[in-house]
PDB file of C-alpha atoms in Angstrom:
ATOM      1  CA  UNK A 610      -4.001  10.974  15.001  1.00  0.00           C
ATOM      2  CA  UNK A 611      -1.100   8.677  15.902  1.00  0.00           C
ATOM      3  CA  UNK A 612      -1.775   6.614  18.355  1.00  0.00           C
ATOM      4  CA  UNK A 613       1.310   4.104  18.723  1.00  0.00           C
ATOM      5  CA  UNK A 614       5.116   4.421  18.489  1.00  0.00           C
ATOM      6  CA  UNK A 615       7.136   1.156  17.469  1.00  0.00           C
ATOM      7  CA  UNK A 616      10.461   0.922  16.848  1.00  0.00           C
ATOM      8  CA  UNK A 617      12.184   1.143  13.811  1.00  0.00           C
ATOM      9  CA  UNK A 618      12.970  -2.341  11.835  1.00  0.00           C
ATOM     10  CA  UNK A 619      11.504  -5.496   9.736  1.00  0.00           C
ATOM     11  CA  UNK A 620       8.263  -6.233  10.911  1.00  0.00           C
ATOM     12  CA  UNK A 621       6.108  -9.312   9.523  1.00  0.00           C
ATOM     13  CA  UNK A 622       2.245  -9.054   9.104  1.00  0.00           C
ATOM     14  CA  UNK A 623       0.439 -11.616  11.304  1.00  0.00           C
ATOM     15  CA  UNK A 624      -3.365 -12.085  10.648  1.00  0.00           C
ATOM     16  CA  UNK A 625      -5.914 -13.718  12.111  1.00  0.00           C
ATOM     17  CA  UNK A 626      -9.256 -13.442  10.748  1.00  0.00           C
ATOM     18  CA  UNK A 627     -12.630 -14.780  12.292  1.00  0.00           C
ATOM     19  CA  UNK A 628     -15.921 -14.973   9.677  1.00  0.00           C
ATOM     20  CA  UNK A 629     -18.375 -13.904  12.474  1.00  0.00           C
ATOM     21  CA  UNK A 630     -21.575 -15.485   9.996  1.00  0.00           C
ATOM     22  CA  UNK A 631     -19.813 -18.930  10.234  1.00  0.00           C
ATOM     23  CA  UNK A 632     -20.726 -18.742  13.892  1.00  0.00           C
ATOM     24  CA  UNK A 633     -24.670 -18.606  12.443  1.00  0.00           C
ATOM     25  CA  UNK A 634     -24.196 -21.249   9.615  1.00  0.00           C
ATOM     26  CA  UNK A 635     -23.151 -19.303   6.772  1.00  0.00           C
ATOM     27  CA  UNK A 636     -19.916 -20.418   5.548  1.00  0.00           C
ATOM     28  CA  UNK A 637     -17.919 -18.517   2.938  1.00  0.00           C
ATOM     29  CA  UNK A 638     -14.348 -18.525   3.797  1.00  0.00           C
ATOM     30  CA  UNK A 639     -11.305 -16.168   3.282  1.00  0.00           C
ATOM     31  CA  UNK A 640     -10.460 -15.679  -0.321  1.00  0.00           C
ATOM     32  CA  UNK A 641      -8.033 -12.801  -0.041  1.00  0.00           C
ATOM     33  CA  UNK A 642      -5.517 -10.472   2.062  1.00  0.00           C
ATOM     34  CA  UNK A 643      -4.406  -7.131   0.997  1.00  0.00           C
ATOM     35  CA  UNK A 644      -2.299  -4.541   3.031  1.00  0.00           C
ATOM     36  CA  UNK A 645      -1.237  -1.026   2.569  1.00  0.00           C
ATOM     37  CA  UNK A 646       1.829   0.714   3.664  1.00  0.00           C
ATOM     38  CA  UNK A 647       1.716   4.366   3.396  1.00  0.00           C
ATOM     39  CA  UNK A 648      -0.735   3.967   0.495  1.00  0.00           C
ATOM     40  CA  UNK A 649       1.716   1.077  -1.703  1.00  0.00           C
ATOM     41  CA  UNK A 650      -0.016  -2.588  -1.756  1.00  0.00           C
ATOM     42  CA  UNK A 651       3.411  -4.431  -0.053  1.00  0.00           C
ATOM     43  CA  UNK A 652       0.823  -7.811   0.224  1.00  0.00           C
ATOM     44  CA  UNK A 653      -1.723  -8.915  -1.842  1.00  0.00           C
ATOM     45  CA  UNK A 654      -2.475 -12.636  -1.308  1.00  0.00           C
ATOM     46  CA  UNK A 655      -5.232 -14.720  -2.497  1.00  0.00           C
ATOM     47  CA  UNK A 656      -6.769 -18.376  -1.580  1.00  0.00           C
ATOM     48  CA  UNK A 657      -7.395 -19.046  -5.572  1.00  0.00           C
ATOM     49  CA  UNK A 658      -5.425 -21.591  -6.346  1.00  0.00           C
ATOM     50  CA  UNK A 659      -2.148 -23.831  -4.863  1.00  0.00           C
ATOM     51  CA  UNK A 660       0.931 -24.919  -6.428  1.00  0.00           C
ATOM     52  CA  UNK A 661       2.329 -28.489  -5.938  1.00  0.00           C
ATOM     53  CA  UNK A 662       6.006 -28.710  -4.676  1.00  0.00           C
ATOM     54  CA  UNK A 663       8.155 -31.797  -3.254  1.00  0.00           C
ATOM     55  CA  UNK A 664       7.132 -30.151  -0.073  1.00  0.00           C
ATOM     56  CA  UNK A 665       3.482 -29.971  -0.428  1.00  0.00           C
ATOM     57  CA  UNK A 666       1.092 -27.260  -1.346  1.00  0.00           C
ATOM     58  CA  UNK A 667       1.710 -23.890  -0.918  1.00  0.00           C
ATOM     59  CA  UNK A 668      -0.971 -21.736  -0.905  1.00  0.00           C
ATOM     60  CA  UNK A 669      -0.750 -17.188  -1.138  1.00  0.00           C
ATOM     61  CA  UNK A 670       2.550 -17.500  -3.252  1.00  0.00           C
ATOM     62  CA  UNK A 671       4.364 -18.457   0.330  1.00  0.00           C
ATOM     63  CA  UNK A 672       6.590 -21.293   0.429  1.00  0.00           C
ATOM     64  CA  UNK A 673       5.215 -25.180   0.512  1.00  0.00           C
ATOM     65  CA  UNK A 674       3.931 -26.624   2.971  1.00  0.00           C
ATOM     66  CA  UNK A 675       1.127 -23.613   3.640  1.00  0.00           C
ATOM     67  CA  UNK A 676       0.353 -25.576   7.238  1.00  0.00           C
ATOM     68  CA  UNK A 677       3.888 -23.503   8.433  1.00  0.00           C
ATOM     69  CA  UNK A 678       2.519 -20.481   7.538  1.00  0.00           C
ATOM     70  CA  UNK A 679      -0.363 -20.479  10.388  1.00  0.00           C
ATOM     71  CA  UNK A 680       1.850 -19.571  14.082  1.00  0.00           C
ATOM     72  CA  UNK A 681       0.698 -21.237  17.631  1.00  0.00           C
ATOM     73  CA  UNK A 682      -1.689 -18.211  17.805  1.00  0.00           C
ATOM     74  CA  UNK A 683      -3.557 -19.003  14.817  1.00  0.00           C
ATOM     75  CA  UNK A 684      -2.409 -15.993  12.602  1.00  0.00           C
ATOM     76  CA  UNK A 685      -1.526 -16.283   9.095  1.00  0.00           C
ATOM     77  CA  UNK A 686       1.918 -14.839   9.060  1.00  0.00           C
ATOM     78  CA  UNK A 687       2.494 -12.308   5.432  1.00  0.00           C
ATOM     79  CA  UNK A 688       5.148 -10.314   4.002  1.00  0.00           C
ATOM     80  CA  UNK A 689       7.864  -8.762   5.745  1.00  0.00           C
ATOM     81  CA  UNK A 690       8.230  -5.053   5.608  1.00  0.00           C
ATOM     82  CA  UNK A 691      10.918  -2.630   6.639  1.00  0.00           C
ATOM     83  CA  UNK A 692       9.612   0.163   8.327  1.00  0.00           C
ATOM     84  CA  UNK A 693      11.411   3.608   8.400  1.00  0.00           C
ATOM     85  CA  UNK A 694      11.556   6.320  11.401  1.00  0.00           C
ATOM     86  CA  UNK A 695       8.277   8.733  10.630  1.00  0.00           C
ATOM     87  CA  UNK A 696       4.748   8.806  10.704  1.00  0.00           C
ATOM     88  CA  UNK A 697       2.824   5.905   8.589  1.00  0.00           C
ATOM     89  CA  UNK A 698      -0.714   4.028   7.544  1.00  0.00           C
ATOM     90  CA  UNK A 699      -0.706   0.684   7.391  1.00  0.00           C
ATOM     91  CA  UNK A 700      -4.613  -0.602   5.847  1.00  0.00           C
ATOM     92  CA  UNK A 701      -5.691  -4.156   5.864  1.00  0.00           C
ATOM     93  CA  UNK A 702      -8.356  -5.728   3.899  1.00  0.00           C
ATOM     94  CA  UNK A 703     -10.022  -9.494   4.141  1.00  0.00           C
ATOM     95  CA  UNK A 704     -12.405 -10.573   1.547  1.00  0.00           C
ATOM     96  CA  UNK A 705     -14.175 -13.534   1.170  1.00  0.00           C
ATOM     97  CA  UNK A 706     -15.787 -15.222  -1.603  1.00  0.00           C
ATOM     98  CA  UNK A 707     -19.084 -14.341  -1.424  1.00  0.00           C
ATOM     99  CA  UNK A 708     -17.853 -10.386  -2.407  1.00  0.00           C
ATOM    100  CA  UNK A 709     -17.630  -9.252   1.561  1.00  0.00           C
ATOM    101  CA  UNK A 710     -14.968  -7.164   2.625  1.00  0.00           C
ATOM    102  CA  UNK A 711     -13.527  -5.844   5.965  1.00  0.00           C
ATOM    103  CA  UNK A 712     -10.985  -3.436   6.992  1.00  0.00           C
ATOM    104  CA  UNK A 713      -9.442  -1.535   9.271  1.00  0.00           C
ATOM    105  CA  UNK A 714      -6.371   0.946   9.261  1.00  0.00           C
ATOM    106  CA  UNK A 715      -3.922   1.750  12.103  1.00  0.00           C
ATOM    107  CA  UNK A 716      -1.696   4.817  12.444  1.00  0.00           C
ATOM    108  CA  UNK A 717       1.524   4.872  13.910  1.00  0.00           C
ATOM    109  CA  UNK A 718       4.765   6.549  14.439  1.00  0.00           C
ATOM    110  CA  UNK A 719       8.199   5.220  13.806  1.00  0.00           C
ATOM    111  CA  UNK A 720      11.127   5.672  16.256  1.00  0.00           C
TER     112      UNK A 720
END
């Protein structure tokens, strides 16, 4: 069941993820992002450890400083990915370190 038609073209992955148990004192954090295209991981990104660079620390294998990866909206912005005319799948995951994982998947059609 498609439910959306986008144009064909690069698209970059913008997240934004809320830990709803932060909101009751729990605290665990984000640890890691992984999406699916069509069934192929195209972004698998974890919080596990930073590299230091002349420009800072750099955090999900993304270029240093990590503060440019977050946009005026809040949303961690991921790979790039060129998407193709036809129908596709696109699945996102969130974990975070205490094990818990969410996810969701969204079908669409390419123009």
């Amino acid at each position: 069941n498609f439910t959306q038609t986008i144009r064909q073209g690069e698209y970059a992955l913008a997240v934004r993820v809320i830990d709803p148990p932060y909101a009751r004192g729990s605290v665990s954090g984000t640890y890691r992002f992984k999406a699916l295209l069509d069934g192929k991981v195209f972004v698998d990104r974890k919080f596990d450890s930073a590299r230091i660079t002349d420009k800072g620390l750099a955090f999900l294998g993304l270029g240093a400083p990590s503060s440019t990866i977050v946009d005026s909206e809040g949303r961690i912005i991921l790979d790039g990915q060129f998407i193709p005319n036809g129908q596709h799948s696109l699945e996102f995951s969130a974990y975070d370190y205490a094990g818990n994982a969410s996810s969701f998947t969204w079908k669409f059609q390419v123009e």
